[in-house]
PDB file of C-alpha atoms in Angstrom:
ATOM      1  CA  UNK A   1     126.048  70.098  28.085  1.00 40.00           C
ATOM      2  CA  UNK A   2     125.915  73.872  28.590  1.00 43.00           C
ATOM      3  CA  UNK A   3     129.690  73.927  29.022  1.00 47.00           C
ATOM      4  CA  UNK A   4     130.105  72.222  25.649  1.00 49.00           C
ATOM      5  CA  UNK A   5     127.543  74.511  23.984  1.00 48.00           C
ATOM      6  CA  UNK A   6     129.262  77.623  25.318  1.00 46.00           C
ATOM      7  CA  UNK A   7     132.575  76.447  23.964  1.00 52.00           C
ATOM      8  CA  UNK A   8     131.023  75.546  20.619  1.00 53.00           C
ATOM      9  CA  UNK A   9     129.530  79.030  20.309  1.00 50.00           C
ATOM     10  CA  UNK A  10     132.883  80.682  20.959  1.00 54.00           C
ATOM     11  CA  UNK A  11     134.640  78.371  18.514  1.00 57.00           C
ATOM     12  CA  UNK A  12     132.028  79.264  15.886  1.00 48.00           C
ATOM     13  CA  UNK A  13     132.592  82.992  16.436  1.00 51.00           C
ATOM     14  CA  UNK A  14     136.342  82.533  15.985  1.00 51.00           C
ATOM     15  CA  UNK A  15     135.863  80.556  12.772  1.00 53.00           C
ATOM     16  CA  UNK A  16     133.423  83.170  11.504  1.00 44.00           C
ATOM     17  CA  UNK A  17     136.095  85.813  12.043  1.00 47.00           C
ATOM     18  CA  UNK A  18     138.743  83.652  10.315  1.00 51.00           C
ATOM     19  CA  UNK A  19     140.831  83.663  13.505  1.00 57.00           C
ATOM     20  CA  UNK A  20     142.973  80.683  14.452  1.00 64.00           C
ATOM     21  CA  UNK A  21     144.363  81.364  17.922  1.00 67.00           C
ATOM     22  CA  UNK A  22     147.935  80.222  18.662  1.00 74.00           C
ATOM     23  CA  UNK A  23     146.493  77.998  21.382  1.00 82.00           C
ATOM     24  CA  UNK A  24     143.422  75.878  21.966  1.00 87.00           C
ATOM     25  CA  UNK A  25     141.210  76.282  25.012  1.00 89.00           C
ATOM     26  CA  UNK A  26     140.479  73.179  27.070  1.00 92.00           C
ATOM     27  CA  UNK A  27     137.692  73.362  29.650  1.00 93.00           C
ATOM     28  CA  UNK A  28     137.955  71.147  32.734  1.00 95.00           C
ATOM     29  CA  UNK A  29     135.108  71.220  35.255  1.00 94.00           C
ATOM     30  CA  UNK A  30     135.994  70.842  38.927  1.00 94.00           C
ATOM     31  CA  UNK A  31     134.687  67.286  39.285  1.00 94.00           C
ATOM     32  CA  UNK A  32     136.735  66.189  36.251  1.00 95.00           C
ATOM     33  CA  UNK A  33     140.008  67.749  37.396  1.00 95.00           C
ATOM     34  CA  UNK A  34     142.367  64.820  37.937  1.00 95.00           C
ATOM     35  CA  UNK A  35     145.441  64.699  40.130  1.00 95.00           C
ATOM     36  CA  UNK A  36     147.591  64.693  36.981  1.00 95.00           C
ATOM     37  CA  UNK A  37     145.776  67.795  35.692  1.00 95.00           C
ATOM     38  CA  UNK A  38     146.258  69.542  39.028  1.00 95.00           C
ATOM     39  CA  UNK A  39     149.977  68.807  39.159  1.00 95.00           C
ATOM     40  CA  UNK A  40     150.493  69.891  35.552  1.00 96.00           C
ATOM     41  CA  UNK A  41     148.754  73.220  36.207  1.00 96.00           C
ATOM     42  CA  UNK A  42     150.708  73.712  39.427  1.00 93.00           C
ATOM     43  CA  UNK A  43     153.973  73.104  37.568  1.00 92.00           C
ATOM     44  CA  UNK A  44     153.132  75.888  35.112  1.00 90.00           C
ATOM     45  CA  UNK A  45     152.062  78.190  37.909  1.00 87.00           C
ATOM     46  CA  UNK A  46     155.251  77.522  39.852  1.00 84.00           C
ATOM     47  CA  UNK A  47     157.335  78.681  36.891  1.00 83.00           C
ATOM     48  CA  UNK A  48     155.744  82.117  37.254  1.00 80.00           C
ATOM     49  CA  UNK A  49     154.940  82.402  40.962  1.00 74.00           C
ATOM     50  CA  UNK A  50     156.047  79.978  43.680  1.00 74.00           C
ATOM     51  CA  UNK A  51     153.153  78.338  45.512  1.00 78.00           C
ATOM     52  CA  UNK A  52     152.633  75.276  47.669  1.00 85.00           C
ATOM     53  CA  UNK A  53     150.787  72.446  45.907  1.00 90.00           C
ATOM     54  CA  UNK A  54     148.216  72.019  48.679  1.00 88.00           C
ATOM     55  CA  UNK A  55     147.386  75.745  48.663  1.00 84.00           C
ATOM     56  CA  UNK A  56     146.972  75.515  44.893  1.00 88.00           C
ATOM     57  CA  UNK A  57     144.706  72.476  45.329  1.00 92.00           C
ATOM     58  CA  UNK A  58     142.405  74.352  47.730  1.00 87.00           C
ATOM     59  CA  UNK A  59     142.038  77.197  45.240  1.00 88.00           C
ATOM     60  CA  UNK A  60     141.336  74.795  42.377  1.00 92.00           C
ATOM     61  CA  UNK A  61     138.592  73.010  44.300  1.00 92.00           C
ATOM     62  CA  UNK A  62     136.974  76.337  45.231  1.00 89.00           C
ATOM     63  CA  UNK A  63     136.298  77.162  41.559  1.00 93.00           C
ATOM     64  CA  UNK A  64     133.786  75.803  39.067  1.00 94.00           C
ATOM     65  CA  UNK A  65     136.009  75.292  36.041  1.00 96.00           C
ATOM     66  CA  UNK A  66     139.546  75.877  34.795  1.00 96.00           C
ATOM     67  CA  UNK A  67     140.335  76.981  31.255  1.00 96.00           C
ATOM     68  CA  UNK A  68     143.635  75.501  30.116  1.00 95.00           C
ATOM     69  CA  UNK A  69     145.513  77.045  27.195  1.00 94.00           C
ATOM     70  CA  UNK A  70     147.557  74.548  25.163  1.00 93.00           C
ATOM     71  CA  UNK A  71     149.846  75.024  22.193  1.00 90.00           C
ATOM     72  CA  UNK A  72     148.154  73.786  19.054  1.00 86.00           C
ATOM     73  CA  UNK A  73     151.260  72.013  17.765  1.00 86.00           C
ATOM     74  CA  UNK A  74     152.586  70.294  20.894  1.00 90.00           C
ATOM     75  CA  UNK A  75     149.684  70.369  23.341  1.00 91.00           C
ATOM     76  CA  UNK A  76     151.932  71.875  26.023  1.00 93.00           C
ATOM     77  CA  UNK A  77     150.203  74.020  28.657  1.00 95.00           C
ATOM     78  CA  UNK A  78     151.021  77.716  28.230  1.00 93.00           C
ATOM     79  CA  UNK A  79     148.513  79.139  30.695  1.00 93.00           C
ATOM     80  CA  UNK A  80     145.236  78.746  32.528  1.00 95.00           C
ATOM     81  CA  UNK A  81     142.481  80.609  34.356  1.00 94.00           C
ATOM     82  CA  UNK A  82     140.029  79.440  37.006  1.00 95.00           C
ATOM     83  CA  UNK A  83     136.412  80.684  37.082  1.00 96.00           C
ATOM     84  CA  UNK A  84     133.360  80.470  39.320  1.00 95.00           C
ATOM     85  CA  UNK A  85     130.046  82.187  39.917  1.00 95.00           C
ATOM     86  CA  UNK A  86     128.570  83.505  43.164  1.00 95.00           C
ATOM     87  CA  UNK A  87     125.197  84.844  44.339  1.00 94.00           C
ATOM     88  CA  UNK A  88     124.221  88.506  44.036  1.00 96.00           C
ATOM     89  CA  UNK A  89     121.358  89.984  46.064  1.00 96.00           C
ATOM     90  CA  UNK A  90     119.487  91.266  43.009  1.00 96.00           C
ATOM     91  CA  UNK A  91     116.676  89.490  41.135  1.00 95.00           C
ATOM     92  CA  UNK A  92     117.905  86.959  38.540  1.00 95.00           C
ATOM     93  CA  UNK A  93     121.538  88.039  38.936  1.00 96.00           C
ATOM     94  CA  UNK A  94     124.853  86.326  39.589  1.00 96.00           C
ATOM     95  CA  UNK A  95     128.480  87.350  39.872  1.00 97.00           C
ATOM     96  CA  UNK A  96     131.290  85.986  37.701  1.00 97.00           C
ATOM     97  CA  UNK A  97     134.643  85.775  39.478  1.00 95.00           C
ATOM     98  CA  UNK A  98     138.009  84.995  37.939  1.00 92.00           C
ATOM     99  CA  UNK A  99     140.441  82.864  39.923  1.00 88.00           C
ATOM    100  CA  UNK A 100     144.133  82.315  39.382  1.00 88.00           C
ATOM    101  CA  UNK A 101     145.388  83.490  35.990  1.00 88.00           C
ATOM    102  CA  UNK A 102     148.790  82.331  34.765  1.00 88.00           C
ATOM    103  CA  UNK A 103     150.096  82.763  31.217  1.00 88.00           C
ATOM    104  CA  UNK A 104     153.661  82.193  30.041  1.00 88.00           C
ATOM    105  CA  UNK A 105     155.313  85.483  28.983  1.00 83.00           C
ATOM    106  CA  UNK A 106     155.568  84.646  25.280  1.00 85.00           C
ATOM    107  CA  UNK A 107     151.804  84.018  25.118  1.00 85.00           C
ATOM    108  CA  UNK A 108     150.757  87.237  26.796  1.00 82.00           C
ATOM    109  CA  UNK A 109     149.339  90.181  24.836  1.00 81.00           C
ATOM    110  CA  UNK A 110     146.988  87.822  22.949  1.00 85.00           C
ATOM    111  CA  UNK A 111     143.913  88.544  25.056  1.00 87.00           C
ATOM    112  CA  UNK A 112     143.702  84.963  26.285  1.00 90.00           C
ATOM    113  CA  UNK A 113     142.231  86.090  29.609  1.00 91.00           C
ATOM    114  CA  UNK A 114     139.543  88.030  27.698  1.00 92.00           C
ATOM    115  CA  UNK A 115     138.836  85.017  25.505  1.00 90.00           C
ATOM    116  CA  UNK A 116     138.534  82.852  28.610  1.00 93.00           C
ATOM    117  CA  UNK A 117     136.176  85.309  30.315  1.00 94.00           C
ATOM    118  CA  UNK A 118     133.947  85.556  27.250  1.00 93.00           C
ATOM    119  CA  UNK A 119     133.800  81.768  27.003  1.00 92.00           C
ATOM    120  CA  UNK A 120     132.788  81.419  30.657  1.00 94.00           C
ATOM    121  CA  UNK A 121     130.117  84.093  30.294  1.00 94.00           C
ATOM    122  CA  UNK A 122     128.639  82.445  27.192  1.00 91.00           C
ATOM    123  CA  UNK A 123     128.540  79.099  28.988  1.00 90.00           C
ATOM    124  CA  UNK A 124     126.650  80.558  31.931  1.00 92.00           C
ATOM    125  CA  UNK A 125     124.358  82.623  29.718  1.00 91.00           C
ATOM    126  CA  UNK A 126     123.303  79.493  27.843  1.00 89.00           C
ATOM    127  CA  UNK A 127     122.674  77.706  31.124  1.00 89.00           C
ATOM    128  CA  UNK A 128     120.768  80.651  32.653  1.00 91.00           C
ATOM    129  CA  UNK A 129     119.510  82.814  29.760  1.00 92.00           C
ATOM    130  CA  UNK A 130     117.396  85.131  31.925  1.00 94.00           C
ATOM    131  CA  UNK A 131     120.140  85.847  34.452  1.00 95.00           C
ATOM    132  CA  UNK A 132     122.058  89.142  34.487  1.00 95.00           C
ATOM    133  CA  UNK A 133     125.761  88.495  34.940  1.00 96.00           C
ATOM    134  CA  UNK A 134     128.105  90.885  36.703  1.00 97.00           C
ATOM    135  CA  UNK A 135     131.892  90.597  36.553  1.00 97.00           C
ATOM    136  CA  UNK A 136     133.750  91.667  39.706  1.00 96.00           C
ATOM    137  CA  UNK A 137     137.508  92.098  39.816  1.00 94.00           C
ATOM    138  CA  UNK A 138     140.129  93.181  42.356  1.00 93.00           C
ATOM    139  CA  UNK A 139     143.124  94.060  40.218  1.00 91.00           C
ATOM    140  CA  UNK A 140     146.632  95.420  40.073  1.00 90.00           C
ATOM    141  CA  UNK A 141     147.317  98.235  37.641  1.00 92.00           C
ATOM    142  CA  UNK A 142     148.326  95.654  35.026  1.00 89.00           C
ATOM    143  CA  UNK A 143     145.136  93.617  35.349  1.00 88.00           C
ATOM    144  CA  UNK A 144     143.035  96.764  35.489  1.00 94.00           C
ATOM    145  CA  UNK A 145     144.526  98.120  32.259  1.00 94.00           C
ATOM    146  CA  UNK A 146     144.297  94.818  30.401  1.00 91.00           C
ATOM    147  CA  UNK A 147     140.593  94.366  31.217  1.00 94.00           C
ATOM    148  CA  UNK A 148     139.180  97.899  31.248  1.00 97.00           C
ATOM    149  CA  UNK A 149     140.818  98.875  27.959  1.00 96.00           C
ATOM    150  CA  UNK A 150     138.731  96.136  26.342  1.00 96.00           C
ATOM    151  CA  UNK A 151     135.447  97.452  27.781  1.00 97.00           C
ATOM    152  CA  UNK A 152     132.971 100.060  26.611  1.00 97.00           C
ATOM    153  CA  UNK A 153     132.100 100.909  30.217  1.00 97.00           C
ATOM    154  CA  UNK A 154     132.783  99.773  33.790  1.00 98.00           C
ATOM    155  CA  UNK A 155     132.393 101.065  37.354  1.00 97.00           C
ATOM    156  CA  UNK A 156     135.101 101.422  40.013  1.00 97.00           C
ATOM    157  CA  UNK A 157     134.013  99.978  43.351  1.00 97.00           C
ATOM    158  CA  UNK A 158     132.377 102.712  45.435  1.00 96.00           C
ATOM    159  CA  UNK A 159     131.919 101.692  49.088  1.00 94.00           C
ATOM    160  CA  UNK A 160     129.563 104.615  49.731  1.00 93.00           C
ATOM    161  CA  UNK A 161     127.117 104.219  46.834  1.00 93.00           C
ATOM    162  CA  UNK A 162     123.611 103.598  48.157  1.00 92.00           C
ATOM    163  CA  UNK A 163     121.439 102.529  45.207  1.00 95.00           C
ATOM    164  CA  UNK A 164     120.214  98.927  45.208  1.00 95.00           C
ATOM    165  CA  UNK A 165     122.619  97.729  42.527  1.00 96.00           C
ATOM    166  CA  UNK A 166     125.659  99.293  44.203  1.00 95.00           C
ATOM    167  CA  UNK A 167     124.671  97.884  47.602  1.00 96.00           C
ATOM    168  CA  UNK A 168     124.412  94.373  46.120  1.00 97.00           C
ATOM    169  CA  UNK A 169     127.778  94.790  44.404  1.00 97.00           C
ATOM    170  CA  UNK A 170     129.325  96.046  47.646  1.00 96.00           C
ATOM    171  CA  UNK A 171     128.063  93.002  49.527  1.00 96.00           C
ATOM    172  CA  UNK A 172     129.552  90.729  46.852  1.00 96.00           C
ATOM    173  CA  UNK A 173     132.896  92.543  47.001  1.00 96.00           C
ATOM    174  CA  UNK A 174     132.929  92.299  50.794  1.00 95.00           C
ATOM    175  CA  UNK A 175     132.240  88.564  50.622  1.00 94.00           C
ATOM    176  CA  UNK A 176     135.051  88.142  48.090  1.00 92.00           C
ATOM    177  CA  UNK A 177     137.435  90.150  50.263  1.00 92.00           C
ATOM    178  CA  UNK A 178     136.562  88.084  53.329  1.00 92.00           C
ATOM    179  CA  UNK A 179     137.165  84.830  51.460  1.00 89.00           C
ATOM    180  CA  UNK A 180     140.535  86.108  50.244  1.00 85.00           C
ATOM    181  CA  UNK A 181     141.517  87.650  53.604  1.00 86.00           C
ATOM    182  CA  UNK A 182     141.715  91.150  52.080  1.00 91.00           C
ATOM    183  CA  UNK A 183     140.908  94.322  54.014  1.00 94.00           C
ATOM    184  CA  UNK A 184     138.626  96.945  52.469  1.00 96.00           C
ATOM    185  CA  UNK A 185     139.193 100.634  53.169  1.00 96.00           C
ATOM    186  CA  UNK A 186     135.684 102.006  53.910  1.00 93.00           C
ATOM    187  CA  UNK A 187     136.657 105.460  52.647  1.00 93.00           C
ATOM    188  CA  UNK A 188     138.609 104.779  49.450  1.00 95.00           C
ATOM    189  CA  UNK A 189     137.240 101.345  48.605  1.00 96.00           C
ATOM    190  CA  UNK A 190     140.774 100.044  48.039  1.00 97.00           C
ATOM    191  CA  UNK A 191     141.516  96.407  48.864  1.00 96.00           C
ATOM    192  CA  UNK A 192     144.637  95.743  50.904  1.00 94.00           C
ATOM    193  CA  UNK A 193     145.919  92.495  49.399  1.00 90.00           C
ATOM    194  CA  UNK A 194     149.416  92.611  50.929  1.00 88.00           C
ATOM    195  CA  UNK A 195     151.066  92.236  47.504  1.00 80.00           C
ATOM    196  CA  UNK A 196     153.785  94.738  46.658  1.00 82.00           C
ATOM    197  CA  UNK A 197     155.256  95.678  43.306  1.00 76.00           C
ATOM    198  CA  UNK A 198     158.978  95.111  43.070  1.00 75.00           C
ATOM    199  CA  UNK A 199     161.271  97.429  41.094  1.00 80.00           C
ATOM    200  CA  UNK A 200     161.932  94.471  38.776  1.00 76.00           C
ATOM    201  CA  UNK A 201     158.229  94.138  37.954  1.00 74.00           C
ATOM    202  CA  UNK A 202     157.800  97.859  37.329  1.00 79.00           C
ATOM    203  CA  UNK A 203     160.923  97.977  35.158  1.00 81.00           C
ATOM    204  CA  UNK A 204     159.385  95.497  32.706  1.00 79.00           C
ATOM    205  CA  UNK A 205     156.873  98.135  31.646  1.00 84.00           C
ATOM    206  CA  UNK A 206     157.869 101.246  29.682  1.00 88.00           C
ATOM    207  CA  UNK A 207     156.968 104.686  30.941  1.00 90.00           C
ATOM    208  CA  UNK A 208     154.403 104.955  28.140  1.00 94.00           C
ATOM    209  CA  UNK A 209     152.385 102.142  29.767  1.00 93.00           C
ATOM    210  CA  UNK A 210     151.703 104.299  32.800  1.00 95.00           C
ATOM    211  CA  UNK A 211     150.625 107.178  30.551  1.00 96.00           C
ATOM    212  CA  UNK A 212     147.807 105.187  29.014  1.00 96.00           C
ATOM    213  CA  UNK A 213     144.345 106.508  30.014  1.00 97.00           C
ATOM    214  CA  UNK A 214     143.430 103.340  31.925  1.00 97.00           C
ATOM    215  CA  UNK A 215     146.709 103.425  33.872  1.00 97.00           C
ATOM    216  CA  UNK A 216     146.189 107.098  34.696  1.00 97.00           C
ATOM    217  CA  UNK A 217     142.680 106.288  35.902  1.00 98.00           C
ATOM    218  CA  UNK A 218     144.091 103.562  38.125  1.00 97.00           C
ATOM    219  CA  UNK A 219     146.568 106.049  39.598  1.00 97.00           C
ATOM    220  CA  UNK A 220     143.698 108.425  40.345  1.00 97.00           C
ATOM    221  CA  UNK A 221     141.860 105.673  42.220  1.00 98.00           C
ATOM    222  CA  UNK A 222     144.988 104.305  43.920  1.00 97.00           C
ATOM    223  CA  UNK A 223     147.694 107.010  43.956  1.00 96.00           C
ATOM    224  CA  UNK A 224     150.183 104.971  46.002  1.00 95.00           C
ATOM    225  CA  UNK A 225     149.708 101.685  44.115  1.00 93.00           C
ATOM    226  CA  UNK A 226     153.463 101.209  43.749  1.00 90.00           C
ATOM    227  CA  UNK A 227     153.991 100.956  47.508  1.00 90.00           C
ATOM    228  CA  UNK A 228     150.743 100.443  49.449  1.00 92.00           C
ATOM    229  CA  UNK A 229     150.036  96.754  48.755  1.00 91.00           C
ATOM    230  CA  UNK A 230     146.488  97.620  47.687  1.00 94.00           C
ATOM    231  CA  UNK A 231     144.438  96.905  44.561  1.00 94.00           C
ATOM    232  CA  UNK A 232     141.435  98.587  42.944  1.00 97.00           C
ATOM    233  CA  UNK A 233     138.057  96.883  42.689  1.00 97.00           C
ATOM    234  CA  UNK A 234     135.829  97.404  39.656  1.00 97.00           C
ATOM    235  CA  UNK A 235     132.806  95.779  38.084  1.00 98.00           C
ATOM    236  CA  UNK A 236     130.789  95.672  34.889  1.00 97.00           C
ATOM    237  CA  UNK A 237     127.825  93.986  33.290  1.00 96.00           C
ATOM    238  CA  UNK A 238     127.953  91.953  30.092  1.00 95.00           C
ATOM    239  CA  UNK A 239     125.982  94.515  28.113  1.00 94.00           C
ATOM    240  CA  UNK A 240     125.840  94.418  24.293  1.00 94.00           C
ATOM    241  CA  UNK A 241     128.304  97.333  24.167  1.00 95.00           C
ATOM    242  CA  UNK A 242     130.790  95.549  26.424  1.00 95.00           C
ATOM    243  CA  UNK A 243     130.434  92.260  24.562  1.00 94.00           C
ATOM    244  CA  UNK A 244     131.072  93.965  21.231  1.00 93.00           C
ATOM    245  CA  UNK A 245     134.080  95.833  22.596  1.00 94.00           C
ATOM    246  CA  UNK A 246     135.612  92.722  24.181  1.00 93.00           C
ATOM    247  CA  UNK A 247     135.056  90.656  21.036  1.00 89.00           C
ATOM    248  CA  UNK A 248     136.769  93.263  18.872  1.00 89.00           C
ATOM    249  CA  UNK A 249     139.701  93.431  21.289  1.00 91.00           C
ATOM    250  CA  UNK A 250     140.071  89.650  21.301  1.00 88.00           C
ATOM    251  CA  UNK A 251     140.023  89.541  17.487  1.00 83.00           C
ATOM    252  CA  UNK A 252     142.758  92.172  17.294  1.00 85.00           C
ATOM    253  CA  UNK A 253     144.991  90.611  19.949  1.00 84.00           C
ATOM    254  CA  UNK A 254     144.700  87.036  18.673  1.00 78.00           C
ATOM    255  CA  UNK A 255     146.163  88.101  15.335  1.00 76.00           C
ATOM    256  CA  UNK A 256     149.432  89.146  16.976  1.00 71.00           C
ATOM    257  CA  UNK A 257     152.418  86.839  16.377  1.00 70.00           C
ATOM    258  CA  UNK A 258     153.601  84.770  19.298  1.00 66.00           C
ATOM    259  CA  UNK A 259     156.753  86.190  20.920  1.00 62.00           C
ATOM    260  CA  UNK A 260     159.848  84.026  20.863  1.00 56.00           C
ATOM    261  CA  UNK A 261     160.315  82.050  24.064  1.00 49.00           C
TER     262      UNK A 261
END
């Protein structure tokens, strides 16, 4: 019921803003994910990044829900994102973690990942209204820019911070890294993910992208990001300022025309 209520609230906000996204968001909870659903999602994922079906299945079953983006006219899948929550060692607090995110190129730049994250937060907030929700992310420069530019404020992961909140966040990041088989540098806080940027990937982005403030901040945190196979961790709370900023960003991005395929 809470899943349906969260979705209904987001749909209401979109209607209130007179926004009709180019896609519709379908929410499939883990226990309702059929073999046909799994294979359809894997087929989309394989178009963007090759992956064994059984490895994909393990990831799917480790998450709480998958948000599937479908074209409004044909119903074809154009992307998806997995989500789950995890404990945080602070009173009445939980962590929101994003799983695999895949979106076809022509449907990028519409803030679909932000829309999906807001939907998942609203669902969990309705289910647990007195819980504080923290979003943790380990991101490439591209993910970092796309998320942090939509926020009013966020915090880079600091492995040496000693206040209670930072210690709880550090423990959650360490648990996430262990699950994902990442190594954490105790000095810099960078996560070695063993994923390297190819010249082809970098060439898709104009030089101006790397001059954006968020990209420059990423380079400060991870100066050798082009070659070191490491990502930056960051976190934020769903404060009123962040929610307002994300909502405004979603509204602006959803009004963009869909690129030709």
